[in-house]
Short mmCIF file of C-alpha atoms and ligand atoms in Angstrom, two decimals:
data_model
loop_
_atom_site.label_atom_id
_atom_site.label_comp_id
_atom_site.label_asym_id
_atom_site.label_seq_id
_atom_site.Cartn_x
_atom_site.Cartn_y
_atom_site.Cartn_z
CA MET A 936 100.06 75.00 98.66
CA LYS A 937 100.14 72.50 95.76
CA ASP A 938 97.16 70.67 97.25
CA ALA A 939 95.26 73.93 97.66
CA VAL A 940 95.94 74.82 94.00
CA ARG A 941 94.71 71.39 92.91
CA GLU A 942 91.58 71.64 95.07
CA ALA A 943 90.83 75.13 93.78
CA CYS A 944 91.15 73.96 90.17
CA ALA A 945 88.91 70.92 90.78
CA LEU A 946 86.20 73.20 92.20
CA LEU A 947 86.57 75.75 89.38
CA ARG A 948 86.34 72.98 86.76
CA ALA A 949 83.16 71.76 88.45
CA GLY A 950 81.64 75.24 88.00
CA GLU A 951 82.19 76.29 91.62
CA ILE A 952 83.57 79.58 92.97
CA VAL A 953 86.76 79.92 95.00
CA ALA A 954 88.23 82.82 96.98
CA MET A 955 91.94 83.28 96.38
CA PRO A 956 94.63 85.89 96.86
CA THR A 957 95.79 88.31 94.21
CA GLU A 958 98.51 90.87 94.86
CA THR A 959 95.84 93.61 95.13
CA VAL A 960 93.03 92.11 97.26
CA TYR A 961 91.48 88.64 97.69
CA GLY A 962 89.33 87.73 94.69
CA LEU A 963 86.30 85.49 94.27
CA GLY A 964 87.07 83.50 91.14
CA ALA A 965 85.04 81.53 88.61
CA ASP A 966 85.80 79.99 85.22
CA ALA A 967 85.25 83.05 83.03
CA PHE A 968 83.83 80.94 80.19
CA ASN A 969 81.19 79.29 82.39
CA PRO A 970 78.21 81.66 82.81
CA ASP A 971 76.60 79.46 85.51
CA ALA A 972 79.78 79.67 87.60
CA VAL A 973 80.00 83.44 87.02
CA ALA A 974 76.37 83.79 88.14
CA LYS A 975 77.40 82.22 91.48
CA VAL A 976 79.97 85.02 91.96
CA PHE A 977 77.26 87.67 91.54
CA ALA A 978 74.95 85.75 93.90
CA ALA A 979 77.54 85.21 96.68
CA LYS A 980 78.58 88.88 96.60
CA GLU A 981 75.01 90.18 96.12
CA ARG A 982 76.58 92.13 93.29
CA PRO A 983 74.20 93.78 90.82
CA SER A 984 74.51 92.37 87.32
CA PHE A 985 75.31 95.83 85.87
CA ASP A 986 78.75 95.71 87.54
CA PRO A 987 81.17 93.84 85.22
CA LEU A 988 83.99 91.57 86.42
CA ILE A 989 87.71 91.64 85.65
CA VAL A 990 89.01 88.63 83.72
CA HIS A 991 92.42 87.28 84.73
CA ILE A 992 94.64 85.46 82.26
CA ALA A 993 97.60 83.16 82.93
CA SER A 994 99.89 84.63 80.29
CA ARG A 995 100.06 87.54 77.87
CA GLY A 996 99.54 85.05 75.05
CA ASP A 997 96.07 84.25 76.44
CA LEU A 998 94.87 87.81 75.83
CA LYS A 999 93.49 86.81 72.43
CA GLN A 1000 91.13 84.31 74.13
CA VAL A 1001 89.21 87.10 75.84
CA ALA A 1002 89.85 90.32 73.88
CA VAL A 1003 90.13 91.40 70.28
CA VAL A 1004 92.93 93.97 70.20
CA PRO A 1005 92.36 96.42 67.31
CA ALA A 1006 95.41 97.00 65.07
CA GLU A 1007 95.68 100.66 66.13
CA LEU A 1008 96.01 99.62 69.80
CA ALA A 1009 98.33 96.63 69.29
CA GLU A 1010 101.62 98.46 69.84
CA THR A 1011 100.41 100.28 72.96
CA VAL A 1012 98.89 97.12 74.45
CA ASP A 1013 102.17 95.35 73.81
CA LYS A 1014 104.18 98.09 75.53
CA LEU A 1015 101.84 98.31 78.53
CA THR A 1016 101.61 94.56 79.06
CA SER A 1017 105.41 94.17 78.75
CA ALA A 1018 105.91 96.92 81.33
CA PHE A 1019 103.16 96.12 83.85
CA TRP A 1020 102.10 92.45 83.49
CA PRO A 1021 101.97 90.37 85.50
CA GLY A 1022 100.75 93.14 87.78
CA PRO A 1023 97.96 95.44 88.94
CA LEU A 1024 97.04 97.12 85.63
CA THR A 1025 93.65 96.28 84.10
CA LEU A 1026 93.01 97.13 80.44
CA ILE A 1027 89.55 97.67 78.99
CA LEU A 1028 89.55 96.24 75.47
CA PRO A 1029 86.97 95.10 72.90
CA LYS A 1030 85.62 91.76 74.10
CA HIS A 1031 86.04 88.39 72.42
CA PRO A 1032 82.64 86.86 71.54
CA ASP A 1033 83.44 83.78 73.69
CA VAL A 1034 83.35 85.84 76.90
CA PRO A 1035 79.84 85.48 78.37
CA ASP A 1036 77.77 88.68 78.48
CA LEU A 1037 77.26 88.21 82.22
CA VAL A 1038 81.01 88.76 82.80
CA THR A 1039 80.97 92.13 81.04
CA SER A 1040 77.43 93.15 82.04
CA GLY A 1041 76.51 93.14 78.37
CA LEU A 1042 79.22 95.65 77.41
CA ALA A 1043 81.16 95.30 74.16
CA THR A 1044 84.38 95.61 76.17
CA VAL A 1045 86.13 93.37 78.67
CA ALA A 1046 88.42 94.33 81.57
CA VAL A 1047 91.50 92.09 81.63
CA ARG A 1048 94.74 91.68 83.53
CA GLN A 1049 97.38 89.12 84.51
CA SER A 1050 97.81 88.77 88.28
CA ALA A 1051 101.33 88.70 89.73
CA HIS A 1052 100.38 86.66 92.81
CA PRO A 1053 102.22 83.31 92.67
CA VAL A 1054 99.25 81.34 94.03
CA PHE A 1055 96.72 83.01 91.75
CA ARG A 1056 99.06 82.47 88.80
CA ALA A 1057 99.49 78.80 89.67
CA ILE A 1058 95.71 78.29 89.80
CA ASN A 1059 95.18 80.26 86.58
CA LYS A 1060 97.85 78.24 84.78
CA GLU A 1061 96.77 74.83 86.03
CA LEU A 1062 93.12 75.58 85.23
CA GLY A 1063 94.17 76.56 81.71
CA ARG A 1064 91.26 79.00 81.42
CA PRO A 1065 90.70 82.67 82.22
CA ILE A 1066 89.30 83.42 85.69
CA ALA A 1067 86.67 86.10 86.26
CA ALA A 1068 87.29 87.49 89.74
CA PRO A 1069 86.00 90.55 91.57
CA SER A 1070 87.01 91.29 95.15
CA ALA A 1071 85.82 88.63 97.63
CA ASN A 1072 83.52 90.86 99.69
CA ARG A 1073 79.81 91.54 99.74
CA PHE A 1074 78.89 94.28 97.28
CA GLY A 1075 79.85 97.80 98.32
CA ARG A 1076 81.72 96.65 101.45
CA ILE A 1077 85.39 96.79 102.43
CA SER A 1078 87.64 94.71 100.16
CA PRO A 1079 89.44 91.80 101.88
CA THR A 1080 93.23 91.81 102.04
CA ALA A 1081 93.50 88.63 104.15
CA ALA A 1082 91.72 85.25 104.17
CA SER A 1083 90.18 86.02 107.59
CA ALA A 1084 88.46 89.07 106.08
CA VAL A 1085 87.06 86.89 103.25
CA MET A 1086 85.63 84.52 105.86
CA LYS A 1087 83.92 87.44 107.61
CA GLU A 1088 82.45 88.66 104.32
CA LEU A 1089 81.53 85.41 102.59
CA GLY A 1090 81.96 82.56 105.11
CA GLY A 1091 79.22 79.95 104.59
CA ARG A 1092 78.55 81.14 101.04
CA ILE A 1093 81.62 79.71 99.27
CA PRO A 1094 83.25 76.27 99.33
CA LEU A 1095 86.92 77.30 99.61
CA VAL A 1096 89.20 80.19 100.57
CA VAL A 1097 92.84 79.68 99.57
CA ASP A 1098 94.86 81.37 102.32
CA ALA A 1099 98.26 82.72 101.24
CA GLY A 1100 98.66 85.49 103.80
CA ALA A 1101 98.19 89.21 103.34
CA CYS A 1102 98.07 90.91 99.93
CA SER A 1103 101.17 92.85 98.89
CA GLU A 1104 99.45 95.85 97.22
CA GLY A 1105 96.28 96.24 99.28
CA VAL A 1106 94.21 98.32 96.84
CA GLU A 1107 92.48 97.15 93.67
CA SER A 1108 94.14 97.32 90.25
CA THR A 1109 94.44 100.49 88.19
CA ILE A 1110 91.87 100.37 85.35
CA ILE A 1111 92.39 102.18 82.04
CA SER A 1112 90.94 102.27 78.56
CA ILE A 1113 93.06 103.43 75.63
CA GLU A 1114 92.32 105.94 72.88
CA PRO A 1115 94.80 105.95 70.02
CA ARG A 1116 95.84 109.30 68.51
CA GLU A 1117 97.19 109.74 65.00
CA GLY A 1118 100.93 110.48 65.18
CA LYS A 1119 100.87 111.04 68.98
CA LYS A 1120 101.10 108.98 72.14
CA PRO A 1121 97.70 107.51 73.11
CA VAL A 1122 95.34 108.85 75.75
CA PHE A 1123 94.72 106.59 78.75
CA ARG A 1124 91.34 107.09 80.44
CA LEU A 1125 91.77 106.34 84.13
CA HIS A 1126 88.62 104.46 85.26
CA ARG A 1127 90.02 103.54 88.67
CA ALA A 1128 93.19 104.75 90.41
CA GLY A 1129 95.33 101.91 91.74
CA PRO A 1130 98.85 100.64 92.37
CA VAL A 1131 100.09 101.49 88.87
CA THR A 1132 100.24 105.26 89.17
CA LYS A 1133 99.54 108.10 86.76
CA GLU A 1134 103.26 108.94 86.91
CA GLN A 1135 104.17 105.41 85.75
CA LEU A 1136 101.62 105.45 82.94
CA GLN A 1137 102.75 108.84 81.66
CA ALA A 1138 105.85 107.23 80.14
CA PHE A 1139 103.52 105.54 77.63
CA GLY A 1140 100.76 108.08 77.00
CA LYS A 1141 98.67 110.96 78.28
CA VAL A 1142 96.59 110.13 81.35
CA GLU A 1143 93.14 111.66 81.73
CA LYS A 1144 90.66 111.00 84.47
CA VAL A 1145 87.25 109.77 83.38
CA LYS A 1146 84.81 112.43 84.53
CA GLU A 1147 82.19 111.43 87.09
CA ALA A 1148 78.81 111.85 85.43
CA ALA A 1149 76.37 114.40 86.82
CA GLY A 1150 73.99 113.24 89.54
CA GLY A 1151 76.49 110.86 91.11
CA LEU A 1152 75.99 108.20 88.43
CA PRO A 1153 78.98 105.95 87.78
CA HIS A 1154 81.15 106.83 84.77
CA ALA A 1155 81.87 103.14 84.39
CA PRO A 1156 79.59 100.45 85.68
CA GLY A 1157 80.60 99.61 89.22
CA GLN A 1158 82.47 102.83 89.97
CA LEU A 1159 79.66 103.92 92.24
CA PRO A 1160 80.21 106.95 94.48
CA SER A 1161 79.65 104.80 97.60
CA HIS A 1162 81.90 101.76 97.80
CA TYR A 1163 84.47 100.11 100.07
CA ALA A 1164 82.21 101.22 102.90
CA PRO A 1165 82.40 100.27 106.56
CA VAL A 1166 79.08 99.88 108.41
CA THR A 1167 80.22 102.63 110.83
CA PRO A 1168 79.88 106.08 109.22
CA LEU A 1169 83.25 107.34 107.95
CA VAL A 1170 84.04 111.02 107.44
CA LEU A 1171 87.06 112.14 105.45
CA LEU A 1172 88.25 115.24 107.30
CA GLU A 1173 90.05 117.33 104.69
CA LYS A 1174 91.03 120.01 107.29
CA PRO A 1175 91.41 119.44 111.06
CA SER A 1176 89.52 122.70 111.67
CA ASP A 1177 86.40 121.16 110.08
CA PHE A 1178 85.96 118.72 113.01
CA ARG A 1179 82.84 119.37 115.12
CA PRO A 1180 82.51 116.51 117.60
CA ILE A 1181 79.09 115.90 119.11
CA GLU A 1182 78.93 115.46 122.89
CA GLY A 1183 78.40 111.82 123.86
CA ARG A 1184 79.41 110.44 120.45
CA SER A 1185 82.55 108.25 120.24
CA TYR A 1186 85.09 108.74 117.49
CA ALA A 1187 87.98 106.71 116.05
CA LEU A 1188 90.80 108.27 114.03
CA LEU A 1189 92.10 106.63 110.88
CA SER A 1190 95.45 108.39 110.82
CA TYR A 1191 98.20 108.35 108.20
CA ARG A 1192 101.26 108.25 110.46
CA GLY A 1193 99.69 108.30 113.92
CA GLU A 1194 102.46 110.47 115.37
CA ASP A 1195 101.70 111.85 118.85
CA ASP A 1196 102.21 115.44 117.77
CA GLY A 1197 100.27 115.26 114.50
CA PRO A 1198 97.48 117.83 114.01
CA TYR A 1199 94.85 115.11 113.61
CA VAL A 1200 96.03 112.94 116.52
CA ASN A 1201 96.01 115.97 118.84
CA LEU A 1202 92.62 117.18 117.71
CA HIS A 1203 90.45 115.09 120.02
CA ASP A 1204 90.44 112.52 122.79
CA TRP A 1205 89.96 109.64 120.33
CA GLU A 1206 88.46 106.36 121.47
CA VAL A 1207 90.83 104.51 119.10
CA VAL A 1208 93.63 105.62 116.77
CA GLU A 1209 94.91 103.37 113.99
CA ALA A 1210 97.76 104.46 111.72
CA LEU A 1211 98.10 103.42 108.09
CA SER A 1212 101.88 103.74 108.09
CA PRO A 1213 102.93 104.11 111.73
CA GLY A 1214 105.70 106.66 112.19
CA SER A 1215 107.26 106.44 108.76
CA GLY A 1216 104.41 107.66 106.55
CA LYS A 1217 105.00 105.52 103.46
CA LEU A 1218 102.17 105.50 100.91
CA ALA A 1219 102.91 101.89 99.84
CA GLU A 1220 102.54 100.67 103.41
CA ALA A 1221 99.40 102.80 103.84
CA ALA A 1222 97.84 101.20 100.74
CA ILE A 1223 98.60 97.68 101.98
CA ARG A 1224 97.05 98.40 105.39
CA LEU A 1225 94.11 100.60 104.30
CA PHE A 1226 91.30 98.01 104.13
CA HIS A 1227 92.62 96.11 107.16
CA VAL A 1228 92.63 99.28 109.28
CA MET A 1229 89.16 100.27 108.01
CA ARG A 1230 87.90 96.84 109.08
CA VAL A 1231 89.54 97.09 112.54
CA LEU A 1232 87.98 100.50 113.16
CA ASP A 1233 84.61 99.33 111.84
CA GLU A 1234 84.68 96.54 114.44
CA SER A 1235 85.89 98.82 117.28
CA GLY A 1236 82.37 99.85 118.29
CA VAL A 1237 82.75 103.63 117.86
CA ASP A 1238 79.93 105.78 116.49
CA GLU A 1239 82.01 107.38 113.74
CA ILE A 1240 85.36 106.99 111.99
CA ILE A 1241 87.26 110.17 111.12
CA ALA A 1242 89.82 109.68 108.35
CA GLU A 1243 92.84 111.92 107.88
CA PRO A 1244 93.69 112.66 104.22
CA VAL A 1245 96.96 111.55 102.59
CA SER A 1246 98.83 113.52 99.94
CA GLU A 1247 97.32 112.94 96.51
CA THR A 1248 100.45 111.90 94.64
CA GLY A 1249 101.50 108.46 93.39
CA LEU A 1250 99.68 105.77 95.37
CA GLY A 1251 98.01 108.48 97.44
CA VAL A 1252 95.55 109.02 94.56
CA ALA A 1253 94.24 105.44 94.92
CA ILE A 1254 94.08 105.72 98.72
CA MET A 1255 92.13 109.00 98.61
CA ASP A 1256 89.78 107.53 95.98
CA ARG A 1257 88.95 104.62 98.34
CA LEU A 1258 88.54 106.95 101.35
CA ARG A 1259 86.18 109.25 99.42
CA ARG A 1260 84.02 106.34 98.30
CA ALA A 1261 84.04 104.87 101.83
CA ALA A 1262 82.84 108.24 103.10
CA ALA A 1263 80.16 108.77 100.42
CA LYS A 1264 76.57 108.14 101.46
CA SER A 1265 74.92 105.44 99.37
P1 AMP B 875 86.42 94.53 90.81
O1 AMP B 875 85.30 94.63 91.78
O2 AMP B 875 87.76 94.86 91.39
O3 AMP B 875 86.40 93.28 90.02
O4 AMP B 875 86.21 95.69 89.79
C1 AMP B 875 85.66 95.55 88.57
C2 AMP B 875 85.45 96.93 88.07
O5 AMP B 875 86.06 97.05 86.81
C3 AMP B 875 83.99 97.25 87.82
O6 AMP B 875 83.36 97.69 88.97
C4 AMP B 875 84.05 98.31 86.73
O7 AMP B 875 84.17 99.58 87.31
C5 AMP B 875 85.34 97.98 86.01
N1 AMP B 875 85.08 97.35 84.74
C6 AMP B 875 85.04 96.03 84.49
N2 AMP B 875 84.76 95.81 83.18
C7 AMP B 875 84.61 97.02 82.62
C8 AMP B 875 84.32 97.46 81.30
N3 AMP B 875 84.14 96.61 80.31
N4 AMP B 875 84.25 98.78 81.09
C9 AMP B 875 84.45 99.67 82.10
N5 AMP B 875 84.74 99.31 83.36
C10 AMP B 875 84.82 98.01 83.62
MG1 MG B 876 85.31 95.17 94.37
#
């Protein structure tokens, strides 16, 4: 792996882009201070320039290179970063002028986190510069949680994929912005649900969801209603009784536990059934497997994927968010 880290850093220094694992999903990284390199990320992903990237730093001390933390947020930022970094919590903070506008889509704020993945951390540290890295998939498609999935998405478009096995979280980082309150704990605006849950954040402040704007417009750039989408239509079936199969059409079930006697499994003579957490029904396992299972079903050749809901607590909030966006029509 040392050689791979060295090769990745050599490419990044030369202004190239490299796919590499984070604990959430595989990312497509570029030197965050090199706008030409960042432009290659947008081009390879076919990502619209209004969708800003997350900047990854090697240590908490590097935060000042990319963000200007206002005095009234300093204590909260300190508490959150001590508790959750390195890890899957992204903070939206006022941007440092050195961060190119392309990275933040011209916003005055920057999204920043420190990855906990040992390989990503090694690359970040050896490079000695922040890395701008969105998920290593084509825009709007299923995020990759293994190097093979990156190859399917971006093979031929990028010079290197660093393969370090499957990701340990499986869904993208939790994103929050912070609003200080005089004499009270701050308010955290939840821009994207992720592995750091509302329950965990509540120890440090009040968590409020950012409202989706009317007309399906994103509340934050990039949080589009349709995202993480397979090519095969996916329907999130909130109640089994809502299922109306059409004669001659083939259906796959994306099940939570996949038990033989489950109401969703028994509902239909499914062409394929894939379970997120076979038998045991653990949300953490379901999150890790979500994008992999979506990809398997997408490639299974059925006409439609029917997804069973999971309970919307803890990590289930992030899973349901991804399923809803996968099911939304673009
Ligand atoms: P990813 O594709 O995982 O890199 O996700 C990046 C997402 O972070 C974007 O799609 C935005 O929703 C969000 N984001 C990044 N920067 C900002 C920002 N400055 N303000 C609000 N949201 C942001
Ligand atoms: Mg993404």
